PDB file of C-alpha atoms and ligand atoms in Angstrom:
ATOM      1  CA  MET A   1       0.000   0.000   0.000  1.00 94.00           C
ATOM      2  CA  LEU A   2       1.203   3.498  -0.721  1.00 97.00           C
ATOM      3  CA  ALA A   3      -0.078   7.047  -0.364  1.00 98.00           C
ATOM      4  CA  GLU A   4       0.178   9.850  -2.896  1.00 98.00           C
ATOM      5  CA  ARG A   5      -0.805  13.468  -2.318  1.00 98.00           C
ATOM      6  CA  ALA A   6      -3.171  15.180  -4.768  1.00 98.00           C
ATOM      7  CA  TYR A   7      -2.786  18.965  -4.621  1.00 98.00           C
ATOM      8  CA  ALA A   8      -5.380  21.560  -5.618  1.00 98.00           C
ATOM      9  CA  LYS A   9      -4.609  24.292  -8.154  1.00 98.00           C
ATOM     10  CA  ILE A  10      -5.644  27.880  -8.623  1.00 98.00           C
ATOM     11  CA  ASN A  11      -5.694  29.844 -11.838  1.00 97.00           C
ATOM     12  CA  LEU A  12      -3.482  32.901 -11.827  1.00 98.00           C
ATOM     13  CA  THR A  13      -4.579  33.635 -15.393  1.00 98.00           C
ATOM     14  CA  LEU A  14      -7.271  32.183 -17.608  1.00 98.00           C
ATOM     15  CA  ASN A  15      -7.728  33.578 -21.114  1.00 98.00           C
ATOM     16  CA  VAL A  16     -10.128  32.122 -23.651  1.00 97.00           C
ATOM     17  CA  LEU A  17      -9.043  32.350 -27.286  1.00 97.00           C
ATOM     18  CA  GLY A  18     -12.219  30.976 -28.838  1.00 94.00           C
ATOM     19  CA  LYS A  19     -14.329  27.937 -29.557  1.00 93.00           C
ATOM     20  CA  ARG A  20     -12.845  24.945 -31.359  1.00 92.00           C
ATOM     21  CA  PRO A  21     -14.457  22.691 -33.941  1.00 93.00           C
ATOM     22  CA  ASP A  22     -14.486  19.827 -31.364  1.00 90.00           C
ATOM     23  CA  GLY A  23     -16.739  21.885 -29.033  1.00 88.00           C
ATOM     24  CA  TYR A  24     -14.002  22.648 -26.481  1.00 91.00           C
ATOM     25  CA  HIS A  25     -12.524  26.115 -26.056  1.00 95.00           C
ATOM     26  CA  ASP A  26      -8.926  27.070 -26.692  1.00 96.00           C
ATOM     27  CA  VAL A  27      -7.590  28.472 -23.449  1.00 97.00           C
ATOM     28  CA  GLU A  28      -4.330  29.711 -22.034  1.00 98.00           C
ATOM     29  CA  MET A  29      -3.847  29.603 -18.274  1.00 98.00           C
ATOM     30  CA  VAL A  30      -1.111  30.077 -15.736  1.00 98.00           C
ATOM     31  CA  MET A  31      -1.884  27.508 -13.048  1.00 98.00           C
ATOM     32  CA  GLN A  32      -0.330  27.176  -9.622  1.00 98.00           C
ATOM     33  CA  THR A  33      -0.408  24.203  -7.247  1.00 98.00           C
ATOM     34  CA  ILE A  34      -1.357  25.013  -3.643  1.00 98.00           C
ATOM     35  CA  ASP A  35      -0.907  22.871  -0.562  1.00 97.00           C
ATOM     36  CA  LEU A  36      -4.586  22.062  -0.043  1.00 97.00           C
ATOM     37  CA  SER A  37      -4.621  18.342  -0.822  1.00 98.00           C
ATOM     38  CA  ASP A  38      -6.427  15.021  -0.927  1.00 98.00           C
ATOM     39  CA  LEU A  39      -4.603  11.879   0.147  1.00 98.00           C
ATOM     40  CA  ILE A  40      -4.884   8.891  -2.201  1.00 98.00           C
ATOM     41  CA  TRP A  41      -4.189   5.393  -0.862  1.00 98.00           C
ATOM     42  CA  LEU A  42      -3.451   2.651  -3.391  1.00 98.00           C
ATOM     43  CA  GLU A  43      -3.366  -1.038  -2.571  1.00 98.00           C
ATOM     44  CA  GLU A  44      -3.027  -3.957  -4.939  1.00 98.00           C
ATOM     45  CA  LYS A  45      -5.670  -6.628  -4.423  1.00 97.00           C
ATOM     46  CA  SER A  46      -6.508  -9.939  -6.036  1.00 96.00           C
ATOM     47  CA  GLY A  47      -8.580 -10.053  -9.217  1.00 96.00           C
ATOM     48  CA  GLN A  48      -8.720  -7.389 -11.889  1.00 96.00           C
ATOM     49  CA  ASP A  49     -11.271  -4.873 -10.586  1.00 97.00           C
ATOM     50  CA  VAL A  50     -10.704  -1.322  -9.438  1.00 97.00           C
ATOM     51  CA  GLU A  51     -12.578  -0.560  -6.205  1.00 97.00           C
ATOM     52  CA  ILE A  52     -12.923   2.840  -4.614  1.00 98.00           C
ATOM     53  CA  GLU A  53     -13.959   4.269  -1.254  1.00 97.00           C
ATOM     54  CA  SER A  54     -13.837   7.829  -0.008  1.00 96.00           C
ATOM     55  CA  SER A  55     -14.334   9.981   3.045  1.00 93.00           C
ATOM     56  CA  ALA A  56     -16.473  12.264   0.831  1.00 94.00           C
ATOM     57  CA  SER A  57     -20.119  11.447   0.194  1.00 92.00           C
ATOM     58  CA  ASN A  58     -20.498  13.890  -2.727  1.00 91.00           C
ATOM     59  CA  ILE A  59     -18.319  12.188  -5.345  1.00 94.00           C
ATOM     60  CA  PRO A  60     -19.242   9.181  -7.493  1.00 95.00           C
ATOM     61  CA  LEU A  61     -17.816   5.863  -6.264  1.00 96.00           C
ATOM     62  CA  ASP A  62     -17.692   4.066  -9.615  1.00 95.00           C
ATOM     63  CA  SER A  63     -16.067   4.450 -13.042  1.00 94.00           C
ATOM     64  CA  ARG A  64     -17.293   8.077 -13.203  1.00 96.00           C
ATOM     65  CA  ASN A  65     -14.749   8.889 -10.513  1.00 98.00           C
ATOM     66  CA  LEU A  66     -11.684  10.341 -12.253  1.00 98.00           C
ATOM     67  CA  ALA A  67      -9.403   8.339  -9.948  1.00 98.00           C
ATOM     68  CA  VAL A  68     -10.979   5.094 -11.207  1.00 98.00           C
ATOM     69  CA  ALA A  69     -10.826   6.324 -14.810  1.00 98.00           C
ATOM     70  CA  ALA A  70      -7.123   7.052 -14.282  1.00 98.00           C
ATOM     71  CA  ALA A  71      -6.448   3.576 -12.887  1.00 98.00           C
ATOM     72  CA  GLN A  72      -8.244   1.998 -15.840  1.00 98.00           C
ATOM     73  CA  ALA A  73      -6.354   4.144 -18.357  1.00 98.00           C
ATOM     74  CA  PHE A  74      -3.069   3.267 -16.629  1.00 98.00           C
ATOM     75  CA  LYS A  75      -3.842  -0.460 -16.738  1.00 98.00           C
ATOM     76  CA  GLU A  76      -4.667  -0.209 -20.441  1.00 98.00           C
ATOM     77  CA  TYR A  77      -1.534   1.805 -21.268  1.00 98.00           C
ATOM     78  CA  THR A  78       0.789  -0.583 -19.412  1.00 98.00           C
ATOM     79  CA  GLY A  79      -1.097  -3.819 -20.105  1.00 97.00           C
ATOM     80  CA  LEU A  80      -1.028  -4.608 -16.355  1.00 96.00           C
ATOM     81  CA  ASN A  81      -4.485  -5.912 -15.584  1.00 94.00           C
ATOM     82  CA  LYS A  82      -4.222  -6.106 -11.784  1.00 97.00           C
ATOM     83  CA  GLY A  83      -6.783  -5.538  -9.051  1.00 97.00           C
ATOM     84  CA  LEU A  84      -6.653  -2.273  -7.139  1.00 98.00           C
ATOM     85  CA  HIS A  85      -8.255  -0.642  -4.126  1.00 98.00           C
ATOM     86  CA  ILE A  86      -8.291   3.176  -4.030  1.00 98.00           C
ATOM     87  CA  ARG A  87      -9.165   5.234  -0.978  1.00 98.00           C
ATOM     88  CA  ILE A  88      -9.564   9.021  -1.274  1.00 98.00           C
ATOM     89  CA  ASP A  89      -9.317  11.119   1.891  1.00 98.00           C
ATOM     90  CA  LYS A  90     -10.901  14.263   0.529  1.00 97.00           C
ATOM     91  CA  GLN A  91      -9.943  17.769   1.649  1.00 96.00           C
ATOM     92  CA  ILE A  92     -10.257  19.658  -1.659  1.00 96.00           C
ATOM     93  CA  PRO A  93     -13.789  21.022  -2.047  1.00 94.00           C
ATOM     94  CA  VAL A  94     -15.665  19.251  -4.855  1.00 93.00           C
ATOM     95  CA  ALA A  95     -16.778  21.042  -8.055  1.00 91.00           C
ATOM     96  CA  ALA A  96     -15.082  24.189  -6.863  1.00 93.00           C
ATOM     97  CA  GLY A  97     -12.724  25.237  -9.688  1.00 94.00           C
ATOM     98  CA  LEU A  98      -9.762  23.814  -7.759  1.00 96.00           C
ATOM     99  CA  GLY A  99      -9.207  20.790  -9.987  1.00 96.00           C
ATOM    100  CA  GLY A 100      -9.803  18.214  -7.252  1.00 96.00           C
ATOM    101  CA  GLY A 101     -10.956  15.381  -9.504  1.00 97.00           C
ATOM    102  CA  SER A 102      -8.154  15.975 -12.012  1.00 98.00           C
ATOM    103  CA  SER A 103      -5.616  16.048  -9.230  1.00 98.00           C
ATOM    104  CA  ASP A 104      -6.890  12.756  -7.786  1.00 98.00           C
ATOM    105  CA  ALA A 105      -6.561  11.215 -11.263  1.00 98.00           C
ATOM    106  CA  ALA A 106      -2.996  12.508 -11.614  1.00 98.00           C
ATOM    107  CA  ALA A 107      -2.068  11.201  -8.153  1.00 98.00           C
ATOM    108  CA  VAL A 108      -3.382   7.742  -9.112  1.00 98.00           C
ATOM    109  CA  LEU A 109      -1.158   7.773 -12.238  1.00 98.00           C
ATOM    110  CA  ARG A 110       1.946   8.810 -10.274  1.00 98.00           C
ATOM    111  CA  GLY A 111       1.108   6.394  -7.466  1.00 98.00           C
ATOM    112  CA  LEU A 112       0.538   3.372  -9.736  1.00 98.00           C
ATOM    113  CA  ASN A 113       3.808   4.105 -11.521  1.00 98.00           C
ATOM    114  CA  ARG A 114       5.510   3.660  -8.119  1.00 98.00           C
ATOM    115  CA  LEU A 115       3.335   0.783  -6.843  1.00 98.00           C
ATOM    116  CA  TRP A 116       3.808  -1.317  -9.972  1.00 98.00           C
ATOM    117  CA  GLN A 117       7.324  -0.023 -10.726  1.00 97.00           C
ATOM    118  CA  THR A 118       6.488   0.715 -14.340  1.00 98.00           C
ATOM    119  CA  GLY A 119       9.110   3.441 -14.761  1.00 98.00           C
ATOM    120  CA  LEU A 120       6.979   5.726 -16.946  1.00 98.00           C
ATOM    121  CA  SER A 121       8.175   9.310 -17.346  1.00 98.00           C
ATOM    122  CA  LEU A 122       6.019  12.262 -16.225  1.00 97.00           C
ATOM    123  CA  ASP A 123       5.488  13.046 -19.929  1.00 97.00           C
ATOM    124  CA  GLN A 124       4.057   9.554 -20.457  1.00 98.00           C
ATOM    125  CA  LEU A 125       1.827   9.861 -17.378  1.00 98.00           C
ATOM    126  CA  ALA A 126       0.620  13.251 -18.665  1.00 98.00           C
ATOM    127  CA  GLU A 127      -0.179  11.648 -22.026  1.00 97.00           C
ATOM    128  CA  VAL A 128      -2.300   8.999 -20.275  1.00 98.00           C
ATOM    129  CA  GLY A 129      -3.852  11.783 -18.153  1.00 98.00           C
ATOM    130  CA  ALA A 130      -4.896  13.849 -21.179  1.00 97.00           C
ATOM    131  CA  SER A 131      -7.330  11.089 -22.157  1.00 96.00           C
ATOM    132  CA  ILE A 132      -9.093  11.496 -18.783  1.00 97.00           C
ATOM    133  CA  GLY A 133      -9.448  15.279 -18.578  1.00 95.00           C
ATOM    134  CA  SER A 134      -7.851  18.486 -19.823  1.00 94.00           C
ATOM    135  CA  ASP A 135      -6.500  19.499 -16.387  1.00 96.00           C
ATOM    136  CA  VAL A 136      -4.964  16.100 -15.570  1.00 98.00           C
ATOM    137  CA  PRO A 137      -1.614  16.659 -17.382  1.00 98.00           C
ATOM    138  CA  PHE A 138      -0.977  19.847 -15.375  1.00 98.00           C
ATOM    139  CA  CYS A 139      -1.739  17.955 -12.159  1.00 98.00           C
ATOM    140  CA  VAL A 140       0.702  15.190 -13.133  1.00 98.00           C
ATOM    141  CA  TYR A 141       3.584  17.714 -13.130  1.00 98.00           C
ATOM    142  CA  GLY A 142       2.288  20.110 -10.432  1.00 97.00           C
ATOM    143  CA  GLY A 143       4.083  23.304  -9.466  1.00 98.00           C
ATOM    144  CA  CYS A 144       3.459  26.193 -11.802  1.00 98.00           C
ATOM    145  CA  ALA A 145       2.864  25.981 -15.542  1.00 98.00           C
ATOM    146  CA  ILE A 146       1.318  27.562 -18.589  1.00 98.00           C
ATOM    147  CA  ALA A 147      -1.449  25.346 -19.963  1.00 98.00           C
ATOM    148  CA  ARG A 148      -2.583  25.770 -23.565  1.00 97.00           C
ATOM    149  CA  GLY A 149      -4.909  24.036 -26.017  1.00 96.00           C
ATOM    150  CA  ARG A 150      -7.828  22.595 -24.014  1.00 95.00           C
ATOM    151  CA  GLY A 151      -5.491  22.954 -21.035  1.00 95.00           C
ATOM    152  CA  GLU A 152      -3.555  19.759 -21.754  1.00 95.00           C
ATOM    153  CA  LYS A 153      -0.394  21.283 -23.332  1.00 97.00           C
ATOM    154  CA  ILE A 154       1.943  22.121 -20.488  1.00 98.00           C
ATOM    155  CA  ALA A 155       5.006  24.360 -20.297  1.00 98.00           C
ATOM    156  CA  SER A 156       6.488  24.400 -16.793  1.00 97.00           C
ATOM    157  CA  VAL A 157       7.332  27.693 -15.105  1.00 98.00           C
ATOM    158  CA  SER A 158      10.065  27.542 -12.518  1.00 98.00           C
ATOM    159  CA  HIS A 159       9.815  30.231  -9.836  1.00 98.00           C
ATOM    160  CA  SER A 160      10.391  30.555  -6.108  1.00 97.00           C
ATOM    161  CA  LEU A 161       7.836  33.188  -5.123  1.00 98.00           C
ATOM    162  CA  LYS A 162       6.358  32.485  -1.692  1.00 97.00           C
ATOM    163  CA  ALA A 163       2.718  33.438  -1.459  1.00 98.00           C
ATOM    164  CA  TRP A 164      -0.297  32.461   0.612  1.00 98.00           C
ATOM    165  CA  THR A 165      -3.858  32.198  -0.437  1.00 98.00           C
ATOM    166  CA  VAL A 166      -7.114  32.309   1.491  1.00 97.00           C
ATOM    167  CA  LEU A 167      -9.919  30.504  -0.315  1.00 97.00           C
ATOM    168  CA  ILE A 168     -13.623  30.673   0.291  1.00 97.00           C
ATOM    169  CA  ARG A 169     -16.100  28.357  -1.349  1.00 95.00           C
ATOM    170  CA  PRO A 170     -19.577  29.806  -1.927  1.00 94.00           C
ATOM    171  CA  SER A 171     -22.266  27.210  -1.303  1.00 90.00           C
ATOM    172  CA  VAL A 172     -23.540  27.053  -4.864  1.00 92.00           C
ATOM    173  CA  TYR A 173     -23.006  24.393  -7.517  1.00 91.00           C
ATOM    174  CA  VAL A 174     -21.443  25.814 -10.690  1.00 92.00           C
ATOM    175  CA  SER A 175     -21.567  23.847 -13.932  1.00 91.00           C
ATOM    176  CA  THR A 176     -18.330  24.343 -15.909  1.00 91.00           C
ATOM    177  CA  ALA A 177     -20.179  23.372 -19.111  1.00 91.00           C
ATOM    178  CA  ASP A 178     -22.836  26.075 -18.510  1.00 94.00           C
ATOM    179  CA  VAL A 179     -20.173  28.704 -17.936  1.00 95.00           C
ATOM    180  CA  TYR A 180     -18.349  27.856 -21.179  1.00 95.00           C
ATOM    181  CA  SER A 181     -21.542  27.645 -23.194  1.00 94.00           C
ATOM    182  CA  SER A 182     -22.656  31.068 -21.907  1.00 96.00           C
ATOM    183  CA  LEU A 183     -19.478  32.835 -23.063  1.00 95.00           C
ATOM    184  CA  SER A 184     -19.924  35.492 -25.718  1.00 91.00           C
ATOM    185  CA  ALA A 185     -17.457  36.786 -28.306  1.00 90.00           C
ATOM    186  CA  ASP A 186     -16.626  39.640 -25.871  1.00 93.00           C
ATOM    187  CA  ASP A 187     -15.136  37.099 -23.472  1.00 95.00           C
ATOM    188  CA  TYR A 188     -12.635  35.878 -26.062  1.00 96.00           C
ATOM    189  CA  ASP A 189      -9.155  37.362 -26.231  1.00 96.00           C
ATOM    190  CA  GLY A 190      -6.855  37.757 -29.184  1.00 95.00           C
ATOM    191  CA  ARG A 191      -3.376  36.277 -29.260  1.00 95.00           C
ATOM    192  CA  PHE A 192      -1.909  39.654 -28.350  1.00 96.00           C
ATOM    193  CA  GLU A 193      -3.885  40.203 -25.086  1.00 96.00           C
ATOM    194  CA  THR A 194      -3.401  36.549 -24.127  1.00 97.00           C
ATOM    195  CA  ASP A 195       0.370  36.696 -24.630  1.00 97.00           C
ATOM    196  CA  ARG A 196       0.505  39.913 -22.668  1.00 97.00           C
ATOM    197  CA  ALA A 197      -1.403  38.415 -19.699  1.00 98.00           C
ATOM    198  CA  THR A 198       0.683  35.231 -19.684  1.00 98.00           C
ATOM    199  CA  ASN A 199       4.027  36.996 -20.124  1.00 98.00           C
ATOM    200  CA  GLN A 200       3.278  39.564 -17.427  1.00 98.00           C
ATOM    201  CA  MET A 201       2.328  36.826 -14.960  1.00 98.00           C
ATOM    202  CA  VAL A 202       5.315  34.597 -15.718  1.00 98.00           C
ATOM    203  CA  LYS A 203       7.714  37.543 -15.491  1.00 98.00           C
ATOM    204  CA  ALA A 204       6.280  38.668 -12.141  1.00 98.00           C
ATOM    205  CA  LEU A 205       6.508  35.097 -10.750  1.00 98.00           C
ATOM    206  CA  ILE A 206      10.114  34.654 -11.840  1.00 98.00           C
ATOM    207  CA  GLN A 207      11.081  38.081 -10.478  1.00 98.00           C
ATOM    208  CA  LYS A 208       9.286  37.241  -7.180  1.00 98.00           C
ATOM    209  CA  ASP A 209       7.272  40.416  -7.692  1.00 98.00           C
ATOM    210  CA  PHE A 210       4.260  39.690  -5.472  1.00 98.00           C
ATOM    211  CA  GLU A 211       2.409  42.921  -6.383  1.00 97.00           C
ATOM    212  CA  GLY A 212       3.002  42.239 -10.080  1.00 98.00           C
ATOM    213  CA  VAL A 213       1.490  38.767  -9.646  1.00 98.00           C
ATOM    214  CA  ARG A 214      -1.530  40.109  -7.798  1.00 97.00           C
ATOM    215  CA  GLN A 215      -2.080  42.839 -10.384  1.00 98.00           C
ATOM    216  CA  GLY A 216      -1.710  40.370 -13.234  1.00 98.00           C
ATOM    217  CA  VAL A 217      -4.435  37.938 -12.163  1.00 98.00           C
ATOM    218  CA  VAL A 218      -7.102  37.550 -14.863  1.00 98.00           C
ATOM    219  CA  ASN A 219      -9.981  35.145 -15.211  1.00 98.00           C
ATOM    220  CA  ARG A 220     -12.020  35.616 -18.368  1.00 97.00           C
ATOM    221  CA  LEU A 221     -14.660  33.130 -17.139  1.00 97.00           C
ATOM    222  CA  ALA A 222     -15.356  35.173 -14.009  1.00 97.00           C
ATOM    223  CA  PRO A 223     -17.764  37.762 -15.521  1.00 96.00           C
ATOM    224  CA  THR A 224     -19.936  34.917 -16.862  1.00 97.00           C
ATOM    225  CA  THR A 225     -19.933  32.900 -13.628  1.00 97.00           C
ATOM    226  CA  LEU A 226     -20.702  36.031 -11.597  1.00 96.00           C
ATOM    227  CA  LYS A 227     -23.573  36.911 -13.925  1.00 95.00           C
ATOM    228  CA  LEU A 228     -25.013  33.363 -13.884  1.00 96.00           C
ATOM    229  CA  TYR A 229     -24.653  33.017 -10.098  1.00 96.00           C
ATOM    230  CA  PRO A 230     -25.334  36.405  -8.414  1.00 96.00           C
ATOM    231  CA  VAL A 231     -24.686  34.914  -4.950  1.00 94.00           C
ATOM    232  CA  VAL A 232     -21.022  34.447  -5.932  1.00 95.00           C
ATOM    233  CA  SER A 233     -20.866  38.070  -7.019  1.00 96.00           C
ATOM    234  CA  SER A 234     -22.319  39.385  -3.750  1.00 95.00           C
ATOM    235  CA  LEU A 235     -20.016  37.124  -1.733  1.00 94.00           C
ATOM    236  CA  GLN A 236     -17.032  38.442  -3.695  1.00 96.00           C
ATOM    237  CA  GLN A 237     -17.951  42.017  -2.756  1.00 95.00           C
ATOM    238  CA  ARG A 238     -18.388  41.126   0.911  1.00 94.00           C
ATOM    239  CA  VAL A 239     -15.087  39.242   1.024  1.00 94.00           C
ATOM    240  CA  GLU A 240     -13.276  42.162  -0.625  1.00 95.00           C
ATOM    241  CA  HIS A 241     -14.665  44.425   2.043  1.00 93.00           C
ATOM    242  CA  ILE A 242     -13.642  42.131   4.906  1.00 92.00           C
ATOM    243  CA  ALA A 243     -10.239  41.137   3.519  1.00 92.00           C
ATOM    244  CA  ARG A 244      -9.387  44.623   2.259  1.00 91.00           C
ATOM    245  CA  ALA A 245      -7.690  42.894  -0.678  1.00 93.00           C
ATOM    246  CA  PRO A 246      -8.693  42.005  -4.238  1.00 96.00           C
ATOM    247  CA  VAL A 247     -10.680  38.761  -4.498  1.00 97.00           C
ATOM    248  CA  PHE A 248     -10.354  36.503  -7.545  1.00 98.00           C
ATOM    249  CA  MET A 249     -12.108  33.376  -8.825  1.00 97.00           C
ATOM    250  CA  SER A 250     -10.400  30.093  -9.727  1.00 96.00           C
ATOM    251  CA  GLY A 251     -11.290  28.241 -12.954  1.00 95.00           C
ATOM    252  CA  SER A 252     -15.000  28.327 -13.712  1.00 95.00           C
ATOM    253  CA  GLY A 253     -15.616  28.925 -10.006  1.00 93.00           C
ATOM    254  CA  PRO A 254     -17.211  29.308  -7.660  1.00 95.00           C
ATOM    255  CA  THR A 255     -14.197  29.300  -5.289  1.00 97.00           C
ATOM    256  CA  LEU A 256     -12.912  32.796  -4.555  1.00 97.00           C
ATOM    257  CA  PHE A 257      -9.400  33.541  -3.336  1.00 98.00           C
ATOM    258  CA  CYS A 258      -7.153  36.337  -2.107  1.00 97.00           C
ATOM    259  CA  LEU A 259      -3.404  36.327  -2.681  1.00 98.00           C
ATOM    260  CA  VAL A 260      -1.406  37.402   0.329  1.00 96.00           C
ATOM    261  CA  PRO A 261       2.346  38.002   0.711  1.00 96.00           C
ATOM    262  CA  SER A 262       2.738  36.680   4.273  1.00 96.00           C
ATOM    263  CA  ARG A 263       1.402  33.934   6.494  1.00 96.00           C
ATOM    264  CA  PHE A 264       0.550  36.510   9.131  1.00 96.00           C
ATOM    265  CA  ALA A 265      -1.669  38.550   6.777  1.00 95.00           C
ATOM    266  CA  ALA A 266      -3.256  35.356   5.440  1.00 96.00           C
ATOM    267  CA  GLN A 267      -4.101  34.201   8.967  1.00 97.00           C
ATOM    268  CA  ARG A 268      -5.772  37.557   9.726  1.00 95.00           C
ATOM    269  CA  ILE A 269      -7.982  37.290   6.622  1.00 95.00           C
ATOM    270  CA  TYR A 270      -8.697  33.609   7.332  1.00 96.00           C
ATOM    271  CA  ASN A 271      -9.803  34.418  10.901  1.00 95.00           C
ATOM    272  CA  SER A 272     -12.128  37.200   9.805  1.00 93.00           C
ATOM    273  CA  LEU A 273     -13.715  35.084   7.037  1.00 94.00           C
ATOM    274  CA  ARG A 274     -14.216  32.089   9.341  1.00 91.00           C
ATOM    275  CA  GLY A 275     -16.830  34.236  11.056  1.00 82.00           C
ATOM    276  CA  PHE A 276     -19.267  33.886   8.202  1.00 77.00           C
ATOM    277  CA  SER A 277     -18.389  30.761   6.250  1.00 84.00           C
ATOM    278  CA  ARG A 278     -17.423  27.222   7.185  1.00 84.00           C
ATOM    279  CA  GLU A 279     -15.699  26.656   3.866  1.00 93.00           C
ATOM    280  CA  VAL A 280     -12.612  28.817   4.249  1.00 96.00           C
ATOM    281  CA  TYR A 281      -9.113  27.444   3.613  1.00 97.00           C
ATOM    282  CA  LEU A 282      -5.639  28.838   4.159  1.00 97.00           C
ATOM    283  CA  SER A 283      -2.910  27.485   1.946  1.00 97.00           C
ATOM    284  CA  ARG A 284       0.311  28.395   0.192  1.00 97.00           C
ATOM    285  CA  PHE A 285       2.003  27.971  -3.174  1.00 98.00           C
ATOM    286  CA  VAL A 286       3.770  24.634  -3.593  1.00 94.00           C
TER     287      VAL A 286
HETATM  288  P1  ATP B 301     -11.898  21.761 -12.611  1.00 54.30           P
HETATM  289  O1  ATP B 301     -11.318  22.971 -11.936  1.00 54.30           O
HETATM  290  O2  ATP B 301     -10.869  20.815 -13.172  1.00 54.30           O
HETATM  291  O3  ATP B 301     -13.026  22.064 -13.546  1.00 54.30           O
HETATM  292  P2  ATP B 301     -13.453  21.291 -10.271  1.00 54.30           P
HETATM  293  O4  ATP B 301     -12.611  21.599  -9.088  1.00 54.30           O
HETATM  294  O5  ATP B 301     -14.399  22.365 -10.699  1.00 54.30           O
HETATM  295  O6  ATP B 301     -12.542  20.868 -11.472  1.00 54.30           O
HETATM  296  P3  ATP B 301     -13.961  18.632  -9.330  1.00 54.30           P
HETATM  297  O7  ATP B 301     -13.832  18.758  -7.845  1.00 54.30           O
HETATM  298  O8  ATP B 301     -12.879  17.976 -10.072  1.00 54.30           O
HETATM  299  O9  ATP B 301     -14.294  20.037 -10.002  1.00 54.30           O
HETATM  300  O10 ATP B 301     -15.366  17.910  -9.583  1.00 54.30           O
HETATM  301  C1  ATP B 301     -16.079  18.027 -10.776  1.00 54.30           C
HETATM  302  C2  ATP B 301     -17.052  16.867 -10.898  1.00 54.30           C
HETATM  303  O11 ATP B 301     -16.292  15.682 -11.107  1.00 54.30           O
HETATM  304  C3  ATP B 301     -17.871  16.649  -9.651  1.00 54.30           C
HETATM  305  O12 ATP B 301     -19.199  16.953  -9.943  1.00 54.30           O
HETATM  306  C4  ATP B 301     -17.714  15.176  -9.301  1.00 54.30           C
HETATM  307  O13 ATP B 301     -18.937  14.503  -9.265  1.00 54.30           O
HETATM  308  C5  ATP B 301     -16.862  14.582 -10.407  1.00 54.30           C
HETATM  309  N1  ATP B 301     -15.731  13.775  -9.872  1.00 54.30           N
HETATM  310  C6  ATP B 301     -15.296  12.626 -10.386  1.00 54.30           C
HETATM  311  N2  ATP B 301     -14.256  12.152  -9.692  1.00 54.30           N
HETATM  312  C7  ATP B 301     -13.999  13.009  -8.717  1.00 54.30           C
HETATM  313  C8  ATP B 301     -13.024  13.050  -7.667  1.00 54.30           C
HETATM  314  N3  ATP B 301     -12.109  12.096  -7.500  1.00 54.30           N
HETATM  315  N4  ATP B 301     -13.037  14.126  -6.862  1.00 54.30           N
HETATM  316  C9  ATP B 301     -13.951  15.113  -7.052  1.00 54.30           C
HETATM  317  N5  ATP B 301     -14.896  15.094  -7.993  1.00 54.30           N
HETATM  318  C10 ATP B 301     -14.936  14.067  -8.833  1.00 54.30           C
END
C-alpha cells in the first residue's frame, strides 16, 4: 500500500481564445499548485477490478470517478491488468474550480507508476492523463505551468515566489459546461492580449514580484460565472470588504481567493472570514 498526495490548483490567469471545432474552447492559463490536498491510498488486491472508497459522500464511487478512470487508463496503457483498491481522503472542495478530480486522477497515475514499478516518465503519465481530462496533465507535473490548447499542453514555469492564499467556497453548484456555453465573443481574447497576460504573470513570478502577480491575475470566465450566479458576485464584494484585498475566482468557479504576501496577513484574513463561512481554507504555493 502506498499514499500519494493530490494537490489543488488555482488559476493565476485564464484567457479564452475561442471555440474549437471539437466543441471545447482554446484556453491559455497560468496555473499554480497550492498545498490544499487530498490523500490517495493505493493497494493492490486480487482479481482485476478497481474498487474505490472515499471519506467524501459527494463524489461518485464508480467508473465516473476520475481516480478510477485514471487507474483503468493506466492499466490499459501498461497492459497490467491487476486488481486495485483506491481510498480518497478528501480535503479539496468538490466542483469548486480547484481541480480536485483531475488532481486525484494525476495522483493515481503517479502512485501506480511507483506501486507497480512501471518506470513511466512524467510526460508519459501526462499523455495517459490527457485522455481522462484536460486538467490532468498539469496535475501530473504540479508546481506552476502555462497550460494551452484545451489545457492539456503544459510548459512548466520555474519560480520561487512564496505566497499564501485564502480561499472561500460559496455554497452554490457551478456547472463548468454552462459557464463555457454562456461565453460570448466579448469574453474571447486575441493572441496579443493573451500573450501579454501570460508573459506579465510569468515575469512577475520569476522576479518574485508579489504585487506584479496580484495585479496580473485575470480570469475571463469570471464575468460569466458572476452573472449566472449572483450569490457568488455578492459574496465576492463582501469578502473584498472584509479582507481589504482584491478577491479573484479560480477556474469556472465558484471558489474565490485572495493572494497574500505573508502567512501573518493570510491568517488575519482567514480568521475574519471564518466568522461567516465554514468553507474557508488557508494554503500556500507549492
Ligand atoms: P476543474 O477545476 O478541473 O473544472 P473542479 O474543481 O471544478 O474541477 P472537481 O472537484 O474535479 O471540479 O469535480 C467536478 C465533478 O467531477 C464533480 O461533480 C464530481 O462529481 C466529479 N468527480 C469525479 N471524480 C472526482 C473526484 N475524485 N473528486 C472530485 N470530484 C470528482
